[in-house]
Every structure is written in structure tokens, then in C-alpha cells.
Coordinates of C-alpha atoms and ligand atoms in Angstrom, one line a residue:
X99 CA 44.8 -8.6 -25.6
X100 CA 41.5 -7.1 -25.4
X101 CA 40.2 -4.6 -28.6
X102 CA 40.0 -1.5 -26.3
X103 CA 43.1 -1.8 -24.4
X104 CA 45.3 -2.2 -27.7
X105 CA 43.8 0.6 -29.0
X106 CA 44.8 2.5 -25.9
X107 CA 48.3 1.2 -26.2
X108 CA 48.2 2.1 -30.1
X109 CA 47.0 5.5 -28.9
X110 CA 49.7 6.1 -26.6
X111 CA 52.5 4.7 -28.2
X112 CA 51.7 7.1 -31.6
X113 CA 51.7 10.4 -30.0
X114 CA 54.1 9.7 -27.3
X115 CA 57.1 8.6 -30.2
X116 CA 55.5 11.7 -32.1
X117 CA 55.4 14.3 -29.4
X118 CA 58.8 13.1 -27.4
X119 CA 61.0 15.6 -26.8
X120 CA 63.6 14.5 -29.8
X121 CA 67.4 15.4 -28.6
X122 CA 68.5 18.5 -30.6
X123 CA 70.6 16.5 -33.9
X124 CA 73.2 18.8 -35.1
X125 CA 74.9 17.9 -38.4
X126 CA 77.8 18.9 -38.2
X127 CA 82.1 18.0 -39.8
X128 CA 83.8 18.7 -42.3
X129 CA 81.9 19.5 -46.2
X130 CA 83.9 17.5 -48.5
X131 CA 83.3 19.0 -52.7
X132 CA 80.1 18.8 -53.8
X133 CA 78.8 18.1 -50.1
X134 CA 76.9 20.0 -47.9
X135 CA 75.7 20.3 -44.3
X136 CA 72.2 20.5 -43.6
X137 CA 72.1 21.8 -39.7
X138 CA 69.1 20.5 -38.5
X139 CA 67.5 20.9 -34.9
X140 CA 64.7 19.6 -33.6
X141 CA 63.5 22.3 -31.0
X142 CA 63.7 20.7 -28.0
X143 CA 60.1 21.4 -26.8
X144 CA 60.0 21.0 -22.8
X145 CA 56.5 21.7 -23.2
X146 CA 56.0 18.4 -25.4
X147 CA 55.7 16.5 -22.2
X148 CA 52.1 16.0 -22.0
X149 CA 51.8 15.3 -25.7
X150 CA 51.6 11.4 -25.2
X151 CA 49.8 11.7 -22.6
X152 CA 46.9 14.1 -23.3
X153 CA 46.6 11.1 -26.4
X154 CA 46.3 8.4 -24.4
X155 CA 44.0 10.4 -22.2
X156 CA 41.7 11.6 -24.9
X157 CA 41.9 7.7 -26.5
X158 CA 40.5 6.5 -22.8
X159 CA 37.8 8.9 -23.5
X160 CA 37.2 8.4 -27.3
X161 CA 36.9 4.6 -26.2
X162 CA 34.9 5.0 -23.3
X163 CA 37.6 3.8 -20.4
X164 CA 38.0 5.7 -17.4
X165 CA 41.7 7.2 -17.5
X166 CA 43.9 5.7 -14.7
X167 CA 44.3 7.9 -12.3
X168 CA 47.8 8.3 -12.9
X169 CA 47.1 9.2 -16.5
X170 CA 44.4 12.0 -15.3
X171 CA 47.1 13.5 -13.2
X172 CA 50.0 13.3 -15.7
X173 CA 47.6 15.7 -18.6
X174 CA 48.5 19.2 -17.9
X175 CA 45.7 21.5 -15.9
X176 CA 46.0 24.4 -14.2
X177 CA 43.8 26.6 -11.4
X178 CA 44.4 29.8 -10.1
X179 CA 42.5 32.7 -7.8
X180 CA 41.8 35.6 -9.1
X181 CA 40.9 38.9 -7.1
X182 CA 39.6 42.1 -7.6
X183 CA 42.3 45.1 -7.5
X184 CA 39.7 47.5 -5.9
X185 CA 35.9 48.3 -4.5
X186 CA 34.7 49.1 -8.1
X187 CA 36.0 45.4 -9.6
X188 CA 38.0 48.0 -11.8
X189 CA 40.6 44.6 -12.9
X190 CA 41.2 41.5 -11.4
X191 CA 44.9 40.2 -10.3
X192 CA 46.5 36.8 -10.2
X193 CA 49.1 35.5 -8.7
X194 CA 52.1 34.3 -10.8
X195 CA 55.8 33.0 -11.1
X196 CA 58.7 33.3 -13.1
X197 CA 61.9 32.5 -13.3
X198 CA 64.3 30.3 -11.3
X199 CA 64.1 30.9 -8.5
X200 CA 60.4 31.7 -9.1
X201 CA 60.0 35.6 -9.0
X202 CA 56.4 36.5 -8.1
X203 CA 54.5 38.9 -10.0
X204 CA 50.2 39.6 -9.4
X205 CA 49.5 40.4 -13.0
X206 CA 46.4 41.0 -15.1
X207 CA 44.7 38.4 -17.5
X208 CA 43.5 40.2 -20.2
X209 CA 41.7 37.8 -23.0
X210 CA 41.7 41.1 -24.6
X211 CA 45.6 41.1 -25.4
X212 CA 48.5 38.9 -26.2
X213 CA 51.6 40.0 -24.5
X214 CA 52.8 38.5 -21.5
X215 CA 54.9 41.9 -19.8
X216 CA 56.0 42.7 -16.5
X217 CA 57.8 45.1 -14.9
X218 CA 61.3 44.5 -14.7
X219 CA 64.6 46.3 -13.6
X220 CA 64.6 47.8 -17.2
X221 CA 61.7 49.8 -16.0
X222 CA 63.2 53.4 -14.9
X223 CA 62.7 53.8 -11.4
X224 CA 60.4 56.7 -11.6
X225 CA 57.8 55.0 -13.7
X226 CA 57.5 52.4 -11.0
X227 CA 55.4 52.9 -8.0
X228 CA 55.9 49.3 -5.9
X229 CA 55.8 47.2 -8.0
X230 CA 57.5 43.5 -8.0
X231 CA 60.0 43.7 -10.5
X232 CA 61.5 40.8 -13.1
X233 CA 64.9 40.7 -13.0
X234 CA 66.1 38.4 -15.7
X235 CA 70.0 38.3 -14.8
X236 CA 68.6 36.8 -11.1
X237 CA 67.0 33.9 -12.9
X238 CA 69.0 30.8 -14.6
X239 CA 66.9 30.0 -16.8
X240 CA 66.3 33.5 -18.1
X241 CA 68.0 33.9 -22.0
X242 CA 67.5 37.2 -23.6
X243 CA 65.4 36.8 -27.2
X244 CA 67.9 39.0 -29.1
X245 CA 67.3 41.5 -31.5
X246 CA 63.5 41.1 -29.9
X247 CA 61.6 44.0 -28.3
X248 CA 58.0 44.4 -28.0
X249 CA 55.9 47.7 -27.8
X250 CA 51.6 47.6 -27.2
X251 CA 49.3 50.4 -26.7
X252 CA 46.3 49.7 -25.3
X253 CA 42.5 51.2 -26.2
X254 CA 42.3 53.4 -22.9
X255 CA 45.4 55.0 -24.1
X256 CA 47.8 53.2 -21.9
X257 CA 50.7 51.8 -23.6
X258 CA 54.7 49.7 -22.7
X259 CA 57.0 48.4 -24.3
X260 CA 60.6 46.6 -24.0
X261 CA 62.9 43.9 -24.7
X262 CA 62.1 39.6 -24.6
X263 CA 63.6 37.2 -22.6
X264 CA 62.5 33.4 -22.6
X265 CA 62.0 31.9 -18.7
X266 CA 60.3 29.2 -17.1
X267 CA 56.7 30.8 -15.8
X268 CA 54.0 28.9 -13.6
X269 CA 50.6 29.8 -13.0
X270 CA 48.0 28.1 -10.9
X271 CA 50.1 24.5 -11.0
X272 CA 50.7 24.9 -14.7
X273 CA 54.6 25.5 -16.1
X274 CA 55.1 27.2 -19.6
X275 CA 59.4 26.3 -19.9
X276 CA 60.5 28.9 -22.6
X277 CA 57.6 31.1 -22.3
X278 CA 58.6 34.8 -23.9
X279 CA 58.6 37.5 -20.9
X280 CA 58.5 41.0 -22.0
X281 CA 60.3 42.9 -19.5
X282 CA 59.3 46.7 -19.6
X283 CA 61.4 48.8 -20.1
X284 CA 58.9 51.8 -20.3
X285 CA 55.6 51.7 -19.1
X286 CA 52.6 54.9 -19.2
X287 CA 51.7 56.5 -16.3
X288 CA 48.1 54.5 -16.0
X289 CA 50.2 51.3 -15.4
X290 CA 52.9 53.3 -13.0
X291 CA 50.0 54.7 -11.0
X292 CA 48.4 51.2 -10.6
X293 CA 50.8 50.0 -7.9
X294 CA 48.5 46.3 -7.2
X295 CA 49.4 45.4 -10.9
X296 CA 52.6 44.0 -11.8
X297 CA 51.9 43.5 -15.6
X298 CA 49.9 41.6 -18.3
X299 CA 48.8 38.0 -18.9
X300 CA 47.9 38.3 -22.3
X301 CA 45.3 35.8 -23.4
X302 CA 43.9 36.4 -27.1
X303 CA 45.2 34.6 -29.6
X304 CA 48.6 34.8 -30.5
X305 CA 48.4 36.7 -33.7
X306 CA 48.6 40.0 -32.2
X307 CA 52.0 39.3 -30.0
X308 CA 53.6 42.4 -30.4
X309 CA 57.2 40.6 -30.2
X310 CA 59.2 41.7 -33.6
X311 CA 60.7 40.8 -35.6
X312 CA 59.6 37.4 -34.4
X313 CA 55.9 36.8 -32.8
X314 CA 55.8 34.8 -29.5
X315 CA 53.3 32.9 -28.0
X316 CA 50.6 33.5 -25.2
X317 CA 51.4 31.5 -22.0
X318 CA 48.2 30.0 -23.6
X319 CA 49.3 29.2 -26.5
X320 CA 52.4 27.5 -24.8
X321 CA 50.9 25.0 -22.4
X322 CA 48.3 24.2 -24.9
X323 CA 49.2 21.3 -26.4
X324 CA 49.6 19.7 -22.9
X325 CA 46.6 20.7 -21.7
X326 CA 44.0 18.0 -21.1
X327 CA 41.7 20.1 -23.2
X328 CA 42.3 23.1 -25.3
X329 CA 40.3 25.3 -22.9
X330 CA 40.8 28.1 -20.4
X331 CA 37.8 29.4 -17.9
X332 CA 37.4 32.8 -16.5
X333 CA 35.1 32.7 -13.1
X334 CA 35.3 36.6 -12.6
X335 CA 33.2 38.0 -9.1
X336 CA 32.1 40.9 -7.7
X337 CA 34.0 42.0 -4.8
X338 CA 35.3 38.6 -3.9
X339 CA 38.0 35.8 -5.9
X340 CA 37.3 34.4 -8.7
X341 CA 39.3 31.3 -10.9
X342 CA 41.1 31.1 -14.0
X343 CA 40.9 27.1 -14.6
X344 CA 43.4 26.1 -17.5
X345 CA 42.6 22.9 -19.5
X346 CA 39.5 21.6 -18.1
X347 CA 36.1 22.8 -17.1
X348 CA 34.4 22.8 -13.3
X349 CA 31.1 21.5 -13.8
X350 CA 30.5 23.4 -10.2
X351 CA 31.2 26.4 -10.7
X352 CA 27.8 27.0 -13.1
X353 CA 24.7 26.4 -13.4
X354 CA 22.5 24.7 -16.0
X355 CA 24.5 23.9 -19.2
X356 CA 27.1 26.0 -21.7
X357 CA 25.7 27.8 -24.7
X358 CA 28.5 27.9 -27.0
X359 CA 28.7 30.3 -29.8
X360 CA 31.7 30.6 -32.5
X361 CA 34.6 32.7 -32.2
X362 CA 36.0 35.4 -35.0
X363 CA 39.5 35.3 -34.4
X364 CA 40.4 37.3 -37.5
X365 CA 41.5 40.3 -35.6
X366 CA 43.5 38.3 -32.9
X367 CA 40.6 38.7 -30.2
X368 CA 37.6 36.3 -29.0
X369 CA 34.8 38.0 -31.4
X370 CA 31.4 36.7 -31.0
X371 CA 27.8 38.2 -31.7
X372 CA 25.3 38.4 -29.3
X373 CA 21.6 38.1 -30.3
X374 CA 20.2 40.3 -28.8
X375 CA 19.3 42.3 -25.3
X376 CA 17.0 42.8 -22.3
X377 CA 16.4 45.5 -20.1
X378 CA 14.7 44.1 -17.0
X379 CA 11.7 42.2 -17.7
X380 CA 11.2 44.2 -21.0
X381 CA 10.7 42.6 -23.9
X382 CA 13.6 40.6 -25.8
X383 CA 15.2 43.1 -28.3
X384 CA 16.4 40.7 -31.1
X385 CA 19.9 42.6 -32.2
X386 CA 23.2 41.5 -33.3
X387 CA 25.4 42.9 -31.4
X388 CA 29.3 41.9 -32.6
X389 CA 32.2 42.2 -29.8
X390 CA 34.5 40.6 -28.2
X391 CA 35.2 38.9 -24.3
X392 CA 37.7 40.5 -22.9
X393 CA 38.8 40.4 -19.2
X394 CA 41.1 42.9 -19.4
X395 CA 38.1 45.9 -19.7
X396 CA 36.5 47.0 -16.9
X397 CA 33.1 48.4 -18.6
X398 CA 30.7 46.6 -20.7
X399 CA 30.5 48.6 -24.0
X400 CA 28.1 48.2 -26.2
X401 CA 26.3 50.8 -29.7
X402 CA 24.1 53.8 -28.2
X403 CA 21.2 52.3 -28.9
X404 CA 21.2 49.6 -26.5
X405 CA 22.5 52.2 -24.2
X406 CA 20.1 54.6 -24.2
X407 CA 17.3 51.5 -24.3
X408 CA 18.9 50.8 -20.9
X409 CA 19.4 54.3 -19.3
X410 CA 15.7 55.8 -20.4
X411 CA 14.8 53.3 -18.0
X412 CA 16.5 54.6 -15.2
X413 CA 15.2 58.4 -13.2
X414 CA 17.9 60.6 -13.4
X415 CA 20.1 58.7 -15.0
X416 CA 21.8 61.4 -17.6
X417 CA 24.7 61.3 -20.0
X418 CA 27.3 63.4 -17.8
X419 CA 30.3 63.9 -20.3
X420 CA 31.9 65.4 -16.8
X421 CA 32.2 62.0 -15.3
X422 CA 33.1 60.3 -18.4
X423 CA 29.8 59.1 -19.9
X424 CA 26.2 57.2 -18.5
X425 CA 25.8 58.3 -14.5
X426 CA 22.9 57.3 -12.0
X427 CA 21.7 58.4 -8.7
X428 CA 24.0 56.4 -5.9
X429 CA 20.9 55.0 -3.9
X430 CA 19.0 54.1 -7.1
X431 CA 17.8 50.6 -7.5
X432 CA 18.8 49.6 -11.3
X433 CA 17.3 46.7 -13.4
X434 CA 19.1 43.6 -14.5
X435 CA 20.8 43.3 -18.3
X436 CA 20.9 40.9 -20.0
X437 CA 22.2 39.7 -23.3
X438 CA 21.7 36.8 -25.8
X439 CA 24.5 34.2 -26.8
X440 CA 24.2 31.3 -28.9
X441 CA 21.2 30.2 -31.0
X442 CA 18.9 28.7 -28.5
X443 CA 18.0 31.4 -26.7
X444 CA 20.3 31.5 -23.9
X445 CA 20.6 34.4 -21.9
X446 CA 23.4 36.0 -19.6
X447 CA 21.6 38.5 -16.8
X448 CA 23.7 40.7 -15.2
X449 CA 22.1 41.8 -12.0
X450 CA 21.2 45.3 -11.8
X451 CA 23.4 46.0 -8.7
X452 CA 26.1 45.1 -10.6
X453 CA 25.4 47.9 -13.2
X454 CA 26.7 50.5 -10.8
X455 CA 30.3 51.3 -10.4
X456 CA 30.3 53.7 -7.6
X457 CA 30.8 57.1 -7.5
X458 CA 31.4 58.9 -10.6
X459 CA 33.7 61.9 -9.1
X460 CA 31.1 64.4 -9.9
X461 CA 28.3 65.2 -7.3
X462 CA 26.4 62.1 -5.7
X463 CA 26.2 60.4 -9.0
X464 CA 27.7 57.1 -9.4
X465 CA 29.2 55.7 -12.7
X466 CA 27.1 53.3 -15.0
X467 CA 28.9 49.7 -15.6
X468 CA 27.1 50.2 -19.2
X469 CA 28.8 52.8 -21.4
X470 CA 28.9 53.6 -25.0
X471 CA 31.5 51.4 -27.5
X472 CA 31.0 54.7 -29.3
X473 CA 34.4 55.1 -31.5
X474 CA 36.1 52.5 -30.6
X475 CA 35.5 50.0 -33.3
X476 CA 34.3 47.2 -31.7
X477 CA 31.7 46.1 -28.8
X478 CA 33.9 45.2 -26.0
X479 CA 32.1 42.7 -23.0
X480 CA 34.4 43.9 -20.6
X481 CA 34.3 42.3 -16.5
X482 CA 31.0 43.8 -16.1
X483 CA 29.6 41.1 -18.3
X484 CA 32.2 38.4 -17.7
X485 CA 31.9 38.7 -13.9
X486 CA 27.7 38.0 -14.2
X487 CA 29.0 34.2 -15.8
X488 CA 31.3 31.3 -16.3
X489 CA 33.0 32.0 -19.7
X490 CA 34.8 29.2 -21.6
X491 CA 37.7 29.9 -23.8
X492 CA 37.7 27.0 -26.1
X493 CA 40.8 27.5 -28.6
X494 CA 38.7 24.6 -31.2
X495 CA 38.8 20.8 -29.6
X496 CA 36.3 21.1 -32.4
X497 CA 38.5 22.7 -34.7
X498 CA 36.6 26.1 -34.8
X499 CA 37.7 28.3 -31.8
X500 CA 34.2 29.0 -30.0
X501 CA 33.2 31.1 -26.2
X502 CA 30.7 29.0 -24.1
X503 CA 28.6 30.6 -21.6
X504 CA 26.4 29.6 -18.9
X505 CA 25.0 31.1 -15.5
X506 CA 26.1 30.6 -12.2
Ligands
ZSY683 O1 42.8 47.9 -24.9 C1 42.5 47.1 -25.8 C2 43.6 46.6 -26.7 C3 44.3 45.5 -26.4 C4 45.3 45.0 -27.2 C5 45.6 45.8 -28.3 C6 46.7 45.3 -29.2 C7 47.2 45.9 -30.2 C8 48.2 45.1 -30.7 C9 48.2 44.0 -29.9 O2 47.3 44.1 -29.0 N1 44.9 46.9 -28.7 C10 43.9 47.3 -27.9 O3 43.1 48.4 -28.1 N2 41.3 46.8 -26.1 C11 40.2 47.2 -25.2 C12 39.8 48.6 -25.5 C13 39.3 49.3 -24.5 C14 38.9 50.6 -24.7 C15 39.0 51.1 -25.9 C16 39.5 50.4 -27.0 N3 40.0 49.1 -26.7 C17 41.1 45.9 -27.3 C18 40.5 44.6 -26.9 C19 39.8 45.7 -27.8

């Protein structure tokens, strides 16, 4: 037998008697003196599928072989639209399902959080405002987490909370079996007044789950280990759909190559610092600016010094603390921004037209996509950065988790 294809088969036989799903092994009978029972059970993980697969995948690779095309098909990826809720690109929706039979929900994916919640018939009537609603005792393969609840409030003041159930939930091709719901059972009045918004796809890392007394996992987190890669992609647009690609990475939808740049995950969010930023065709400014990439923030929000670099460089453009912060003149022509990732150089331009939000509410200004991060704590590259590039996720298939970025 040829050297590669036995090291295949050794691949593949390893993981796949390593990741099987083991049958859940009880002890149990009678405890005779001085005996005891050990109960032991291996959790059956549904999700452990792809284990032996994504092995013997990666071994083709490591070896050089192209993967049958079975092989390609059995490792775990996943691909789903994602659309604007409204003209200003305020969030973006996608579509997902849950339950048995699916429910469907249009729910947020915020890399900026890591509860998965919907709406659900916990939610009191008048905090809902059309929204599809989960209904756990309508799916059989709902079970309540008991004892668990979950409770989040989110930077722009918003805030739910509720109790956990586990269900089967798909998105874009991809199933998570046993992936924690939180159903709301309160939610504020930002989320009851956003009627195209079903809930939350949280998608930072795991460690800030709200779920006590016992953390859950992002959906993320779930599929992972049957993913082909430990990836996810976020392919945000302006005024048109966009993708969230789930273990693997579309070489189409970018151009030129990836600058990666390593992720601070200390805090539960993708951290990274940018080098540095550009107003037009100014001079680079060479800054480290520290944030993180999060989908589920409209604005890009960055210290006032960059800021005001940007906005001196705009007539009549003024700080309007009527409208909320930075406005400019509706018919004004505004330059590109850009910002530095990784340590070659690599820039990510967001076009000027892009920097204007529409109007602001107050007289014929409209509202800057560029605001201050101010109090907050942290910079926060919100869709108004993300939507101006392809944006890789990568969770560490080098160990370290790390956010690639490259033009498109
Ligand atoms: O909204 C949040 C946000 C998300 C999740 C959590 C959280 C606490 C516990 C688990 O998750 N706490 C947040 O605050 N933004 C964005 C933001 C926007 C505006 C002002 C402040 N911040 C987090 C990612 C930075």
C-alpha cells in the first residue's frame, strides 16, 4: 500500500475511533460493601460527526492529495445571505432555523456578543412588535436547560434576558444539534421597536455567554470542531446582501490577499490593533489604535483624535450633540478612510460615500458613519468598517485566534 494512502487511512481511522459519537455507558446495579458506582457518560456529541472526517480531510491536505469529493462534501461548511435591515445599513439580518419542525427566525450576527436569543412565547406580548416567535413546547427536540437563565445588556443600552433551552438550529446548510437557545422572556424597548429583528446570533467567543450558572456555547463554538476549518467570514455590503461563510474561505469574494493580524480574546471579543489611519490621500498617520470587529455595531468608533483628524477635513461638518455626535452637509462629497491592519502595511479604505449615514434628524445634516469611542472603553470597528472588506474570523487553525482582512 502506497506511503501516502496509509497515512490517510492512519489519519482517518485515529480521529474517527476518537471523535465517534461513544453510546452513553451508564454504570449502574447494585453497590455491594466496600463497592462503588462510578456513573459515567460519555456526552453523546451529535456534533462529533465531522470529527473523522475534517481529519482525514486535513491529512489529504497535510499530504498533498486532493480530498475525494465525497470527503470534501462530508466536512461541515456553511453559507448564508445576509441583508441590510434598513436604507442606513443600520444592522444586517439572516435568515435562520430552529427547532423541529424548523421554526424560522431573521436574527442578527453580532461578533460583538455571545448569546444566541430569540424571541419566544416567554416574551410578554406587549414587548413584541411582529416578531417570529420560538416556541419551545412546538419543537421535539426542544429540552429546557434547568435551573438556566441568561440576562445581557448591551453597550447602546439595550438589554434581554430569559430562560435556556437546548434545540437543533441550522444556518446557511450548517446544523448545531444541542445548541443552547435563549428564549426571551423580556426584551428592551430598542429590540421591541426593531420589528425586522428576531434576535441575536452571538459570535465572540464563548467566554462571555451569559448562560448561569452554567456557560453555553456560540452556535460557533458548536459546529466548530466539524467545520472544515476553524473559520467564519463576514461579507457585509452597503445597501445590498452580503454572506456569512462558516468553515471555509471564498477566494472570490476579495481581492488581492488576507492580512492577518492576532486576536486579544482576553475580554471575550475579537480585539486587534490597527496601525494606524488615513484621511483621503493625506499622509499615513502611524497610531495604534486597539478595538475590536464587531458586526453587531452600526458605527465605526474610534479616540477623538482620529475623529477630529477626519472631520477638520470636511466644510461644515460640526460636532452636533443634537443629532447625537459628528454631522455633515447631506450633498457633501466626503473623503475615503482608511485604516492600517497587520504589519505589512495593508490598508482597509472605506469609501467616502460610505461615511454618511443619512439624515441626522436635525436640519439637512446627515449623520457621520465615524463617531467618537469616547467613554465606552474600547474602539469598536462596527459595519461601517466591516462592510468596506472581507473579514476572516479565524478561531486559531494556528493555535492563536487571529482576524484576516483584505479588500474586495
Ligand atoms: O454592545 C456591546 C456589548 C455586547 C455584549 C456585551 C456583553 C456583556 C456580557 C456579555 O456580552 N456587552 C456589550 O457592551 N458592545 C458594543 C458597544 C456599542 C456601544 C457602546 C458600547 N459597546 C460591545 C462589543 C463592545
Amino acid at each position: 500500500m502506497p506511503a501516502l494512502s496509509k497515512a490517510l487511512l492512519a489519519a482517518a481511522v485515529a480521529p474517527a475511533a476518537i471523535g465517534a459519537a461513544l453510546p452513553r455507558s451508564v454504570a449502574s446495579g447494585n453497590v455491594g460493601p466496600g463497592m462503588s458506582s462510578i456513573k459515567t457518560a460519555r456526552k453523546v456529541d451529535s456534533n462529533a460527526a465531522g470529527h473523522g472526517a475534517r481529519a482525514f480531510y486535513n491529512a489529504h491536505l497535510k499530504f498533498g492529495a486532493t480530498p475525494p469529493d465525497a470527503l470534501v462534501a462530508a466536512v461541515a461548511k456553511g453559507s448564508v445571505v445576509t441583508t441590510p435591515i434598513n436604507s442606513e445599513d443600520e444592522a444586517y439580518d439572516a435568515p435562520v432555523s430552529i427547532g423541529t419542525p424548523a421554526q424560522p427566525f431573521n436574527l442578527d450576527f453580532d461578533t460583538g456578543s455571545s448569546d444566541l436569543w430569540v424571541f419566544s412565547s416567554l416574551t410578554p406580548s406587549n414587548e413584541r412588535n411582529g416578531q417570529n416567535i420560538y416556541t419551545a413546547s412546538r419543537s421535539s427536540t426542544a429540552k429546557q436547560l434547568s435551573g438556566e437563565s441568561w440576562k445581557i445588556s448591551y453597550g447602546d443600552g439595550s438589554s434581554s434576558s430569559g430562560l435556556v433551552y437546548s434545540d437543533v438550529v441550522t444556518i446557511g446548510g450548517l446544523t448545531a444539534a444541542g445548541q443552547a437557545v435563549e428564549a426571551a422572556s423580556r426584551v428592551s424597548q430598542s429590540f421591541t421597536s426593531e420589528s425586522a429583528t428576531d434576535g441575536l446570533v452571538g459570535l465572540a467567543f464563548s467566554s462571555i455567554n451569559t448562560v448561569s450558572p452554567d456557560q453555553q456555547t456560540t452556535f460557533f463554538d458548536t459546529v466548530k470542531p466539524s467545520l472544515a476549518s476553524p473559520v467564519f467570514t463576514a461579507d457585509l455590503k452597503h445597501q445590498a446582501p452580503g454572506t456569512y461563510n462558516f468553515g471555509f474561505i471564498d477566494k472570490s469574494a476579495f481581492t488581492g490577499s488576507i492580512t492577518y493580524t492576532p486576536v486579544d480574546n482576553s475580554q471575550g471579543f475579537w480585539g486587534f490593533t490597527s496601525t494606524g489611519f488615513q484621511v483621503g490621500n493625506n499622509d499615513f498617520q502611524q497610531e495604534s489604535i486597539t478595538g475590536i470587529a464587531d458586526t453587531g455595531t452600526t458605527l465605526l468608533l474610534l479616540p477623538d483624535d482620529v475623529v477630529n483628524a477626519y472631520y477638520s477635513s470636511v466644510n461644515n461638518a460640526q460636532n452636533d450633540q443634537s443629532a447625537g455626535g459628528f454631522t455633515v452637509p447631506c450633498d457633501t462629497s466626503l473623503p475615503d478612510f482608511s485604516f492600517g491592519v497587520g504589519n505589512n502595511g495593508a490598508m482597509i479604505t472605506i469609501p467616502g460615500s460610505l461615511m454618511n449615514l443619512g439624515p441626522s434628524g436635525s436640519g439637512n445634516s446627515c449623520f457621520g458613519g465615524l463617531q467618537s469611542s469616547g467613554t465606552i472603553g474600547t474602539n469598536i470597528f462596527g459595519d461601517v468598517a466591516l462592510k468596506a472588506a472581507f473579514v476572516v474570523f479565524d478561531s486559531g487553525s494556528q493555535g492563536q485566534p487571529q482576524l484576516g482582512w483584505a479588500s474586495k
